[in-house]
Short mmCIF file of C-alpha atoms and ligand atoms in Angstrom, two decimals:
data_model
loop_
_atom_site.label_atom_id
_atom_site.label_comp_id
_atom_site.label_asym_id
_atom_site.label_seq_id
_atom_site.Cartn_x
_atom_site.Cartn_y
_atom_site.Cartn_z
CA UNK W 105 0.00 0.00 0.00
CA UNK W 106 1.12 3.34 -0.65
CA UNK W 107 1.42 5.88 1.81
CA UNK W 108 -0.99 8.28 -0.14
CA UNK W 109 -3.97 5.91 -0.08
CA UNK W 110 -3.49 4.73 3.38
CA UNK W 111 -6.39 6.08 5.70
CA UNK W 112 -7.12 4.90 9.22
CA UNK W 113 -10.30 3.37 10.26
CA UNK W 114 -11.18 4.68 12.95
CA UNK W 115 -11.87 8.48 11.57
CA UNK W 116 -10.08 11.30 11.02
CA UNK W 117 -9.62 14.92 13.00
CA UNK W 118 -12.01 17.11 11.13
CA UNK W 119 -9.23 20.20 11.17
CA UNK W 120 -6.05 21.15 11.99
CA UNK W 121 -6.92 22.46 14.99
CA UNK W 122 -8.76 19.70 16.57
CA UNK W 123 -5.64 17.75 16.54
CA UNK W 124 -3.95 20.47 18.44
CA UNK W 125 -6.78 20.81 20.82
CA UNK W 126 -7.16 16.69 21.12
CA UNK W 127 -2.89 16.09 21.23
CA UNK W 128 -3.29 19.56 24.16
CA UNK W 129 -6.13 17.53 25.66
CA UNK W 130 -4.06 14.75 25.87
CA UNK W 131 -0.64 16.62 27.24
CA UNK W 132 -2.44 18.81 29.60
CA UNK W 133 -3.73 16.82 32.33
CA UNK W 134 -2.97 16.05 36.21
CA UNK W 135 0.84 15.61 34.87
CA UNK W 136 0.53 19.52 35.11
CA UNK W 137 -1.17 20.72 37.75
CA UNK W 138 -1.07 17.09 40.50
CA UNK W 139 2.09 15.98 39.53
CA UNK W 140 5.27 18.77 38.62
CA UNK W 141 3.99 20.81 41.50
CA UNK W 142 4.48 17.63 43.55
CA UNK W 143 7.75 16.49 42.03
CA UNK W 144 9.07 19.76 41.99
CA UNK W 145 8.85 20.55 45.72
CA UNK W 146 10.20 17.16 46.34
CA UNK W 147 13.43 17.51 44.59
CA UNK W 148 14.36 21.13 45.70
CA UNK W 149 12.94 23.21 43.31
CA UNK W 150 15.27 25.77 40.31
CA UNK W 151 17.62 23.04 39.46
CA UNK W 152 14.80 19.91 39.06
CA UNK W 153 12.76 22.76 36.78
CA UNK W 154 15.49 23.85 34.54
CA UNK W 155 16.92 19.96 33.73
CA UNK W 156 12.36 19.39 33.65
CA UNK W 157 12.95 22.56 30.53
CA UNK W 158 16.03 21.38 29.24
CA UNK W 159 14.39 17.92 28.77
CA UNK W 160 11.31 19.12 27.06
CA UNK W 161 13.30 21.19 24.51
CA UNK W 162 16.28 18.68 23.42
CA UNK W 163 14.51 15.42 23.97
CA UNK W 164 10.54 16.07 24.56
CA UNK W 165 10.00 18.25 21.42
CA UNK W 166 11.83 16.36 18.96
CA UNK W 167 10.42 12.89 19.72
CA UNK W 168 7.20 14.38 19.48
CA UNK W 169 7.13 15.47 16.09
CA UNK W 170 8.67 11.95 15.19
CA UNK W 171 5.86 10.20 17.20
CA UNK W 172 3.19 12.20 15.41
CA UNK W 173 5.01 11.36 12.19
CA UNK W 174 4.98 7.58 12.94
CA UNK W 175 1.51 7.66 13.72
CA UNK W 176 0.19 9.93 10.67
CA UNK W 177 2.44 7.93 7.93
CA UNK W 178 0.88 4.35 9.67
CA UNK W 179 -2.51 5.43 10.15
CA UNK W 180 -3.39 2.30 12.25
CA UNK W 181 -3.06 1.50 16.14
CA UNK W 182 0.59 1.91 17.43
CA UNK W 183 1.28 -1.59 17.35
CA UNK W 184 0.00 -2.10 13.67
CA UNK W 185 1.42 1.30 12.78
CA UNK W 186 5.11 0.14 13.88
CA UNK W 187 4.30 -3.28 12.39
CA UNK W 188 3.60 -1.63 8.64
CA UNK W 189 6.42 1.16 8.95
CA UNK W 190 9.57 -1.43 9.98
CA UNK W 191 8.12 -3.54 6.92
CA UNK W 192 7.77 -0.49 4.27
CA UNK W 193 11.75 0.36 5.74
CA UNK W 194 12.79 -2.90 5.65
CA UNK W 195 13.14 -3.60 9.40
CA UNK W 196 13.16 -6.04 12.00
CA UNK W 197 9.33 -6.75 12.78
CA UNK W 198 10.71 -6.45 16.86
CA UNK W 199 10.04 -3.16 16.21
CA UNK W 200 6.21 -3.81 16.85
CA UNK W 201 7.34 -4.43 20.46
CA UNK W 202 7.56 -0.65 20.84
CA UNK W 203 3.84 -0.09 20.93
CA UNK W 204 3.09 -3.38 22.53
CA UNK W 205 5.32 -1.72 25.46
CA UNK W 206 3.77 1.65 24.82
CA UNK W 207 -0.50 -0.11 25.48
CA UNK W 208 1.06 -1.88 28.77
CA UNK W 209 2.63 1.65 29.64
CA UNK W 210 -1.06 3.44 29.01
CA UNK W 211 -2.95 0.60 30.69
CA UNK W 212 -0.48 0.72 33.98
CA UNK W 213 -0.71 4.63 33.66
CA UNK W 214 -4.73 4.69 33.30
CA UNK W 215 -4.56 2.81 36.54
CA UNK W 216 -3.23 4.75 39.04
CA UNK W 217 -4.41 8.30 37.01
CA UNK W 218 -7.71 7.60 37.91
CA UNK W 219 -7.75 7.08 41.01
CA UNK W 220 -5.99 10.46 41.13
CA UNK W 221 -8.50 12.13 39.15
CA UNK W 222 -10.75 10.43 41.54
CA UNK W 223 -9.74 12.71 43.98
CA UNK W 224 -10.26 15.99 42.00
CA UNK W 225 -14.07 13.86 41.91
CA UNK W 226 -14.05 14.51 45.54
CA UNK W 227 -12.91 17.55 45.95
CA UNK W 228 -15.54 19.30 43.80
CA UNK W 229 -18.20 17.93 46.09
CA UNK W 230 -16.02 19.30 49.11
CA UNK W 231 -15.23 22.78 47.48
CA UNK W 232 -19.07 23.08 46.67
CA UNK W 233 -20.33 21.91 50.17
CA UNK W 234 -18.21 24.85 51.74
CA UNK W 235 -16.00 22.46 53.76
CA UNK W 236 -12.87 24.79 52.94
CA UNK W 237 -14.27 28.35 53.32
CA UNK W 238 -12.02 30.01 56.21
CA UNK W 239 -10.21 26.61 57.49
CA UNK W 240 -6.87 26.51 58.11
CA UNK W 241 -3.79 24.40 56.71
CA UNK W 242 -3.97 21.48 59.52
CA UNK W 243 -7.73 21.33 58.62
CA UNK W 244 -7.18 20.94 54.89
CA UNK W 245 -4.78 18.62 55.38
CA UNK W 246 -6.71 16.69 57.80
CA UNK W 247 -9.32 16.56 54.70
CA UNK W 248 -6.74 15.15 52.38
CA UNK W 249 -5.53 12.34 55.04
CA UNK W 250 -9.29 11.62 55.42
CA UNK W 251 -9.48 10.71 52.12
CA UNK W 252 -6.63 8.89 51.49
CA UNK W 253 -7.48 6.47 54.34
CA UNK W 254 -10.69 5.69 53.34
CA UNK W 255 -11.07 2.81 50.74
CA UNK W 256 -14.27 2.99 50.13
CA UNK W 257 -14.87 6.24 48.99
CA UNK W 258 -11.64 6.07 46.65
CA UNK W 259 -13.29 3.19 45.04
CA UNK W 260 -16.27 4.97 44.33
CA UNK W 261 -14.72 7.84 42.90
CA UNK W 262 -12.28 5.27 40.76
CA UNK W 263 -14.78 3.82 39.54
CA UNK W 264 -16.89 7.02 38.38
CA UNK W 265 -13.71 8.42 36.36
CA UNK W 266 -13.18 4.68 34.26
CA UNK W 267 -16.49 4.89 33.55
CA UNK W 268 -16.52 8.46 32.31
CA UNK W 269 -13.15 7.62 30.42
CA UNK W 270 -14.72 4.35 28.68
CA UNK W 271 -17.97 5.90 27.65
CA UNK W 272 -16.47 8.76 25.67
CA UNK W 273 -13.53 6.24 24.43
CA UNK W 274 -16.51 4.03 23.47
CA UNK W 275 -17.89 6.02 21.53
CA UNK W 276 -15.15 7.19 19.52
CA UNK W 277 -12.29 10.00 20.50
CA UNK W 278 -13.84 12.40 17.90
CA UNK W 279 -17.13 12.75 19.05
CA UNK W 280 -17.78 14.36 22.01
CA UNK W 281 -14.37 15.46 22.91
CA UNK W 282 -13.58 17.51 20.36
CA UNK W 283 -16.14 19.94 21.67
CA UNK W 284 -15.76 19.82 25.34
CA UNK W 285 -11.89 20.76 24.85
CA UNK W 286 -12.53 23.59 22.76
CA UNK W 287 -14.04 25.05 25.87
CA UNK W 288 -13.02 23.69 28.72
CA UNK W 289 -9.09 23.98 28.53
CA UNK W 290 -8.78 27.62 27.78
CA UNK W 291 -11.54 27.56 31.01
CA UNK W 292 -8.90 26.13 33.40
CA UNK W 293 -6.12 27.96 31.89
CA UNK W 294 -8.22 31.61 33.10
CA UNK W 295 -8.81 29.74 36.16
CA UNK W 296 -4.96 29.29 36.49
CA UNK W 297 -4.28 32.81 36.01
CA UNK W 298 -6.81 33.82 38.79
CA UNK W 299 -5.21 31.41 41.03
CA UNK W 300 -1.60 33.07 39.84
CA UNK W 301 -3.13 36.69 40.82
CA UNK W 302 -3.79 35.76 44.12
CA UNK W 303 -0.47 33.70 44.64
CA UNK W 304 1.03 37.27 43.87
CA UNK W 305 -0.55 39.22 46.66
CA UNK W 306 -0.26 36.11 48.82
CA UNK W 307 3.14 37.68 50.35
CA UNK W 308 5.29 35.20 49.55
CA UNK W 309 5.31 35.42 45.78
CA UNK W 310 8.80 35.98 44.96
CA UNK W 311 9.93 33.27 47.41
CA UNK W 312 7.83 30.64 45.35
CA UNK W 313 9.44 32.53 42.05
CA UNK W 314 12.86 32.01 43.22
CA UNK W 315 12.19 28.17 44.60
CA UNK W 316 11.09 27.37 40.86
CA UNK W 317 13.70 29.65 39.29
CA UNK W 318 17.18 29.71 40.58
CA UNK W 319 18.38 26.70 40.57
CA UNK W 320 20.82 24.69 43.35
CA UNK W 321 22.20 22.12 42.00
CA UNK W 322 23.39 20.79 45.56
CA UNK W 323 19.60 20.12 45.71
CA UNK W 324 19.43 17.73 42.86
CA UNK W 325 19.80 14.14 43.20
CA UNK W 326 20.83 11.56 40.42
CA UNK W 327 17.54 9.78 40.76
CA UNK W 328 15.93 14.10 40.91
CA UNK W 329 17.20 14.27 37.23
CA UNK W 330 15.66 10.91 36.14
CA UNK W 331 12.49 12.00 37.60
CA UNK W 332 12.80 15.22 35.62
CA UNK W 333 13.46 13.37 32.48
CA UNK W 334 10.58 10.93 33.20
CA UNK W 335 8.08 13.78 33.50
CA UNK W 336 8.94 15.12 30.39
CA UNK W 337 7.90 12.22 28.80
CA UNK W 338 4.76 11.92 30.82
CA UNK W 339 3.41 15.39 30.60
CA UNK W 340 3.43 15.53 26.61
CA UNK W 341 1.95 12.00 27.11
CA UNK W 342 5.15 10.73 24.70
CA UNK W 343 6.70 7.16 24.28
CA UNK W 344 3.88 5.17 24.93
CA UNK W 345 1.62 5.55 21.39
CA UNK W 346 -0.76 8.18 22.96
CA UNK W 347 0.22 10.93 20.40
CA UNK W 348 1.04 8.26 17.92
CA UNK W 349 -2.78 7.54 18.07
CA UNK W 350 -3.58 11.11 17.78
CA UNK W 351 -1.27 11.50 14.92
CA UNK W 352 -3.04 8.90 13.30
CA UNK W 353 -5.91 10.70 12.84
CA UNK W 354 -4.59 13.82 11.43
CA UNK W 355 -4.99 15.37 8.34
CA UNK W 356 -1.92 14.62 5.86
CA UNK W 357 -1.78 18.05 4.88
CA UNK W 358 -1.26 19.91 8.58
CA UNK W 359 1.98 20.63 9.71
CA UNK W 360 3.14 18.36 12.39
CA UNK W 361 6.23 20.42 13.26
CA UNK W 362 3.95 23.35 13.87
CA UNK W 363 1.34 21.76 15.81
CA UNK W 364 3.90 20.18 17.78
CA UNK W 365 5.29 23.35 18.86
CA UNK W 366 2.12 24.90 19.88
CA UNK W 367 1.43 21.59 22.05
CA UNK W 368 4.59 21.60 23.79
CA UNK W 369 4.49 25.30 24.67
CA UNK W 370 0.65 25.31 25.93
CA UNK W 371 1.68 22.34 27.90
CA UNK W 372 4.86 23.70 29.02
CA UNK W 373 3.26 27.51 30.37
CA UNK W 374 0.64 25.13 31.98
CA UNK W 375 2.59 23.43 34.10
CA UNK W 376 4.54 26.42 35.09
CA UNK W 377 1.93 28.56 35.87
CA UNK W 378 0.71 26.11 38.06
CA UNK W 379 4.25 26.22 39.91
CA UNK W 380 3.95 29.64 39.99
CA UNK W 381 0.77 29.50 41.72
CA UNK W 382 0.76 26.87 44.11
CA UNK W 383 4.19 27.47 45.50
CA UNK W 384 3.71 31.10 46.60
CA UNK W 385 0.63 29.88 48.76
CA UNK W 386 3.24 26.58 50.47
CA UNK W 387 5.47 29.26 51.34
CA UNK W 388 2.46 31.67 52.77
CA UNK W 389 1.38 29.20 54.81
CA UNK W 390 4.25 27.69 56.46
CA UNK W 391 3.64 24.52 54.52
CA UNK W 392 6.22 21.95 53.21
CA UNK W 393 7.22 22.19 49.75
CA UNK W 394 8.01 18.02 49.75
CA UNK W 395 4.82 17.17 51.21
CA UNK W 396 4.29 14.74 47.93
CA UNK W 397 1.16 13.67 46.02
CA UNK W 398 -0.98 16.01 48.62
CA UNK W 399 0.29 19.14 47.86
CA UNK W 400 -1.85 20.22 45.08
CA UNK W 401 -5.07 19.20 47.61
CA UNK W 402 -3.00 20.68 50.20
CA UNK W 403 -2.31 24.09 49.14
CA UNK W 404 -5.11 25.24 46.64
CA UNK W 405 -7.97 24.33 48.60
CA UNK W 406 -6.59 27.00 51.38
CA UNK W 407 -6.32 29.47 49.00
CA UNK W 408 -10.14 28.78 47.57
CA UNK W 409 -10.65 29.22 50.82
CA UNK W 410 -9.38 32.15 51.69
CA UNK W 411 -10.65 34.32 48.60
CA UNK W 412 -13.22 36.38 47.86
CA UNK W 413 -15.92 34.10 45.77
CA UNK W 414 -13.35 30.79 46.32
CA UNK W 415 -16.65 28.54 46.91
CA UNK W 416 -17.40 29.62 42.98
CA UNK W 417 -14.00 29.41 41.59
CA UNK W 418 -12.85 26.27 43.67
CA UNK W 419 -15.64 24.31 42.71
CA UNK W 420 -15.27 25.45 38.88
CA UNK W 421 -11.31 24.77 39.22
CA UNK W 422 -11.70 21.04 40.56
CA UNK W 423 -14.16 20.54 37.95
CA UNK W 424 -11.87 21.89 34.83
CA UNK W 425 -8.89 19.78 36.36
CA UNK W 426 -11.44 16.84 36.10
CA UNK W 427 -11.82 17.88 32.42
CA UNK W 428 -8.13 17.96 31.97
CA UNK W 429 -7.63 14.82 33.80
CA UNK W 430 -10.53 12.95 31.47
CA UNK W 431 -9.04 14.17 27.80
CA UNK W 432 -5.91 12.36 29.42
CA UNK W 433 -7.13 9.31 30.08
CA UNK W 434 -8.96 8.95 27.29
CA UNK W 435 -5.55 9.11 25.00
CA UNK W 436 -3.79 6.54 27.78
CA UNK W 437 -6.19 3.58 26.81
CA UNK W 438 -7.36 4.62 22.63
CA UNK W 439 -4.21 2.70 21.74
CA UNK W 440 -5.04 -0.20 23.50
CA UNK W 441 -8.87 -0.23 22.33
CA UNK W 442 -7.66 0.72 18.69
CA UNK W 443 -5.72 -2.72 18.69
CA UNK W 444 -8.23 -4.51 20.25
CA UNK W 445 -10.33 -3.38 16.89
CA UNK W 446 -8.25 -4.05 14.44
CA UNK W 447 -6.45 -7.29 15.62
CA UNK W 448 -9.14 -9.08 17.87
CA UNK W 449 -12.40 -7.93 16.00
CA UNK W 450 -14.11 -6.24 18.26
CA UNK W 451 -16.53 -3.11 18.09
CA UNK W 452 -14.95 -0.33 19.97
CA UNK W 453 -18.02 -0.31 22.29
CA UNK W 454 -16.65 -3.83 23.68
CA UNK W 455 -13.11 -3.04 23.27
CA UNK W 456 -13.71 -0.07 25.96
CA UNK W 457 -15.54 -2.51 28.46
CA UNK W 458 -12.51 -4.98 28.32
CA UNK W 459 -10.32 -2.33 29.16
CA UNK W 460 -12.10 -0.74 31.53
CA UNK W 461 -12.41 -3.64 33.37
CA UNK W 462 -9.17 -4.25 33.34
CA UNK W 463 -7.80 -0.73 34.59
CA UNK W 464 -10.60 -0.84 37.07
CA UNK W 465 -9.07 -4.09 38.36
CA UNK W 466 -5.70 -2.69 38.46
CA UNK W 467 -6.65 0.44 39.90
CA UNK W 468 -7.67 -1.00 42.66
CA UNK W 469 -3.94 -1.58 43.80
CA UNK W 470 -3.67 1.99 44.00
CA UNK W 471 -6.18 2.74 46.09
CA UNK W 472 -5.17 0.08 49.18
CA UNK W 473 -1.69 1.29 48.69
CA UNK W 474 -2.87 4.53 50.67
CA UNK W 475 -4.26 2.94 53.47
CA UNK W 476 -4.84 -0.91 54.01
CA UNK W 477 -1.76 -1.97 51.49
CA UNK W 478 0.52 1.40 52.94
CA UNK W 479 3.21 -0.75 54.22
CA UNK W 480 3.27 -3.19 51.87
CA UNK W 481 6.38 -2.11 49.79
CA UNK W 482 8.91 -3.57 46.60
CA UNK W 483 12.02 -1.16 46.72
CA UNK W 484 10.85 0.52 49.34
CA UNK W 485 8.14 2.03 47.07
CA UNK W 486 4.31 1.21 47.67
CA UNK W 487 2.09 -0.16 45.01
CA UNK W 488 1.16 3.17 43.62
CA UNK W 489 4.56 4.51 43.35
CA UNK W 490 6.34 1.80 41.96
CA UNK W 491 3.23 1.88 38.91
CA UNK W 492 4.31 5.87 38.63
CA UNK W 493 8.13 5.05 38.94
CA UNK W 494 8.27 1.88 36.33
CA UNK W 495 5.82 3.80 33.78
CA UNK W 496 6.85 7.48 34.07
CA UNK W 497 10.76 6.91 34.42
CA UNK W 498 11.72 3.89 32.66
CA UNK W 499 8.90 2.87 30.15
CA UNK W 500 8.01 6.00 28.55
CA UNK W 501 11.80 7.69 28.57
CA UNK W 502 12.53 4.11 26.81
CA UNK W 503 9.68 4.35 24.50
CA UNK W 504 10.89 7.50 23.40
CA UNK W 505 14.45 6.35 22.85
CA UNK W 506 13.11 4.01 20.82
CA UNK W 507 10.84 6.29 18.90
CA UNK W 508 14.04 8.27 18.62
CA UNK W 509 16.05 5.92 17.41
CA UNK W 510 13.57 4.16 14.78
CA UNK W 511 12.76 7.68 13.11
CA UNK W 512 16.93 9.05 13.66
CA UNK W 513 18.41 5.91 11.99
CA UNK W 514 16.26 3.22 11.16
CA UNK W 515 13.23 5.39 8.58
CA UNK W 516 14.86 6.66 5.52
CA UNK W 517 15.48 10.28 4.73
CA UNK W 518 13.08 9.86 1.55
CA UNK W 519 10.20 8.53 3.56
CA UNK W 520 11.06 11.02 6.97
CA UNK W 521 11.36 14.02 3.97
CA UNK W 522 7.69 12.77 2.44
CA UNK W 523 6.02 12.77 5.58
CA UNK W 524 7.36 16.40 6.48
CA UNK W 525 7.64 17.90 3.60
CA UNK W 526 11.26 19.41 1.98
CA UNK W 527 10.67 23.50 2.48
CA UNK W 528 12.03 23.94 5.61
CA UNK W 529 15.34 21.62 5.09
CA UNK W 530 17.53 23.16 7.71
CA UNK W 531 14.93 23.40 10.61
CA UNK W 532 14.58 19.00 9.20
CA UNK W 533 18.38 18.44 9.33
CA UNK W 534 18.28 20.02 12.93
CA UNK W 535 15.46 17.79 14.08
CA UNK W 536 16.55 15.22 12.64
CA UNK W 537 20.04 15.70 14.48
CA UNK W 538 18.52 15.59 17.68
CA UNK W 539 16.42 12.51 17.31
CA UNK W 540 19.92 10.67 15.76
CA UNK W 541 21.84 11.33 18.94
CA UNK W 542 20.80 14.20 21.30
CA UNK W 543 17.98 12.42 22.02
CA UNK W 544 19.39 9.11 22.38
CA UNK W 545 22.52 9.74 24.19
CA UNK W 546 20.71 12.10 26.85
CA UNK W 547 17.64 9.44 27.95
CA UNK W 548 21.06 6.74 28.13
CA UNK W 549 23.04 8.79 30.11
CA UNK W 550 20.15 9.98 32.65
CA UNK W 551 19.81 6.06 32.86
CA UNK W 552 23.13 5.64 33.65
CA UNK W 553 23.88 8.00 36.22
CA UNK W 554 20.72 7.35 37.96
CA UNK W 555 22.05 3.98 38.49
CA UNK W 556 25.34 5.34 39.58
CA UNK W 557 26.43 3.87 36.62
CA UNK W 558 27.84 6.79 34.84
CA UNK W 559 30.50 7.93 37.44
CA UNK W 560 32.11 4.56 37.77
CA UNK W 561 32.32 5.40 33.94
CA UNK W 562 33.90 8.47 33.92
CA UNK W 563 36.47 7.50 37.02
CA UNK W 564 37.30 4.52 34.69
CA UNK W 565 38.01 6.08 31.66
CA UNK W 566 40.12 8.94 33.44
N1 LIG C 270 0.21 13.99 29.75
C1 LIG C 270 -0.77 13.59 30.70
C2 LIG C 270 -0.68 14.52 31.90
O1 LIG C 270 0.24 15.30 32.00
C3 LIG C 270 -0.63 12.16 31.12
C4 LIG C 270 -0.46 11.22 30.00
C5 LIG C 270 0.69 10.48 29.89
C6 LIG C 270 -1.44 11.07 29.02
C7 LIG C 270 0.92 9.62 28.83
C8 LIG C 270 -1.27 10.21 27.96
C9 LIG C 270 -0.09 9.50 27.86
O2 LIG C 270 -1.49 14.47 32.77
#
């Protein structure tokens, strides 16, 4: 089959810009606004953020473009799509195992993300109900704690979001989603700003500036800079077919270059203005920047609290980091349900209820390991964080090394040059460059020195 006349089944994005608005969908989700805020204030702040930048430029951007490539040129589900493209360049069919490992990656991921979003599910119905209005830090917190320790209630709220995430994947990424981004991402990101305005009369602004912007490196561990590499992957949802699947459906036309840029900016001045916001408001109240996965429910909820109309705008901002949350997961399991389609014949309506069972099943890991299953632990990490740890920092950075590697060296120039067209040959050569070896060589050595690897290196070759 020629490339021209391939088309994929399952539909395609109706413009340009609802692939932007479905890949931002997918990029912009509790990676933002839960998790850098988190992971930030855990490993010391400046440093962590500028290696978190440098990633997303050299290694983030350029694998992006070359997973949106692989997906538009294949056309099918990310393991079909690497299946047809390492036959059409003459390579090993192993390459398939690349999405195979990209669907365990976004079924592991979908696991633990909703019982996350599960507790932005809760904390609408607290925010409305007035339980933060006036309360103090130990109160919030003693919300938070409440939470985690109750089962039951996590459950409930698990199993609300894997519903929500099946019925829209059900019935086909295009439909209803397109629409309900449109509106509700530029939503949150006013929200953000408000929340930014009042971190910046909170008194403590420029001390949550400087802890996100001048970096101390004596603050940065080996295992910090893995961690920041990791995220990188995770927050532009790369390395594990998610954007592959989106690419898929794109127009052959659009420019994936340019798209790609506008998706890793928005997701990029996301995530930082939710730094920006939520650290001025730890350092306000005395709280502690490390405090983990809480922080987010930790900190904002205090500041809802606090402000003039917070009952409205908490509720509303709980609600639009649902939304975010939702276009997120949907993206983490269509590459799973888009195989299940084409390989195992079944409608997409039944391909969603497998997998929703499935991640339901899973899921439920992560909820004990907050309360009943807390001190069960493999590495000293508990069920939940070993899921984040094996998928964020070793599955995706490695599905985007090999994403970088199978575009850099193993897809002809002819074929890479078809796909992206020949105006713009230097900005190509340059991209190209990084996916041959900047990207390569930087996700190998983070690797290696997180493993303490890469000094015994160095004092051995010196
Ligand atoms: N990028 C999403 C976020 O930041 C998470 C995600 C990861 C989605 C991988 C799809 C694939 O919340």
């Amino acid at each position: 089959m020629s490339e021209n006349s391939r088309s994929s089944i399952h539909g395609q994005w109706s413009s340009r810009w609802v692939f932007v608005l479905a890949a931002t969908g997918s990029a912009v989700g509790l990676g933002n606004i839960w998790k850098f805020p988190y992971i930030v204030g855990e490993n010391g702040g400046g440093a962590f953020v500028l290696v978190y930048l440098l990633c997303i430029a050299a290694i983030g951007l350029p694998v992006m473009i070359a997973e949106v490539m692989l997906g538009r040129r294949g056309r099918q589900s990310p393991i079909n799509t690497m299946k047809v493209l390492s036959k059409e360049e003459g390579r090993s069919p192993l390459w398939q195992l690349l999405g195979w490992s990209g669907v365990v990656a976004g079924f592991l991921i979908l696991s633990y993300y909703s019982v996350i979003a599960g507790w932005a599910i809760n904390y609408v119905l607290e925010m409305a109900s007035g339980s933060f209005s006036g309360t103090s830090a130990g109160q919030v917190k003693t919300v938070f704690d409440d939470l985690l320790a109750d089962p039951l209630k996590l459950t409930l709220w698990h199993t609300l979001f894997i519903i929500a995430t099946m019925v829209v994947v059900a019935r086909g990424v295009r439909g209803g989603l397109e629409k309900a981004v449109m509106l509700l991402m530029p939503a949150l990101f006013v929200l953000l700003i408000i929340l930014l305005i009042y971190a910046m009369n909170s008194g403590a602004f420029m001390q949550g500036l400087a802890f996100l912007f001048t970096p101390d490196f004596s603050a940065l561990t080996g295992k910090g800079v893995l961690i920041a590499m990791g995220h990188a992957f995770f927050t532009l949802s790369l390395g594990m077919g998610a954007i592959m699947v989106y690419g898929s459906y794109m127009r052959s036309e659009d420019s994936i270059a340019r798209t790609s840029i506008m998706i890793v900016i928005a997701d990029t001045v996301v995530a930082l203005i939710a730094g920006m916001a939520i650290f001025p408001i730890v350092f306000a109240n005395g709280l502690e920047p490390g405090a983990g996965p809480g922080l987010v429910f930790q900190t904002l909820p205090l500041a809802f609290g606090q402000m003039t109309g917070g009952l409205f705008f908490g509720t509303l901002f709980f609600i639009l980091l649902l939304f975010a949350a939702w276009s997120s997961s949907i993206s983490l399991i269509e590459p799973a349900v888009t195989w299940l389609v084409e390989n195992r014949n079944m409608t997409r309506r039944m391909a969603s209820i497998v997998c929703g069972i499935a991640t339901w099943v899973l899921g439920m890991g992560t909820v004990l390991s907050f309360n009943l299953w807390a001190e069960v632990k493999l590495f000293d990490m508990t069920f939940f964080e070993l899921l984040d740890f094996l998928t964020a920092n070793i599955m995706l950075p490695l599905g985007g090394l090999f994403i970088a590697l199978f575009v850099g060296w193993a897809m002809s120039r002819e074929s890479k040059l078809h796909e992206m067209g020949t105006k713009h040959l230097l900005a190509f050569n340059g991209w190209n460059f990084l996916l041959k070896y900047v990207a390569p060589l930087a996700v190998l050595v983070v690797f290696l020195q997180s493993i303490g690897l890469l000094e015994k290196l160095i004092e051995k070759l010196s």
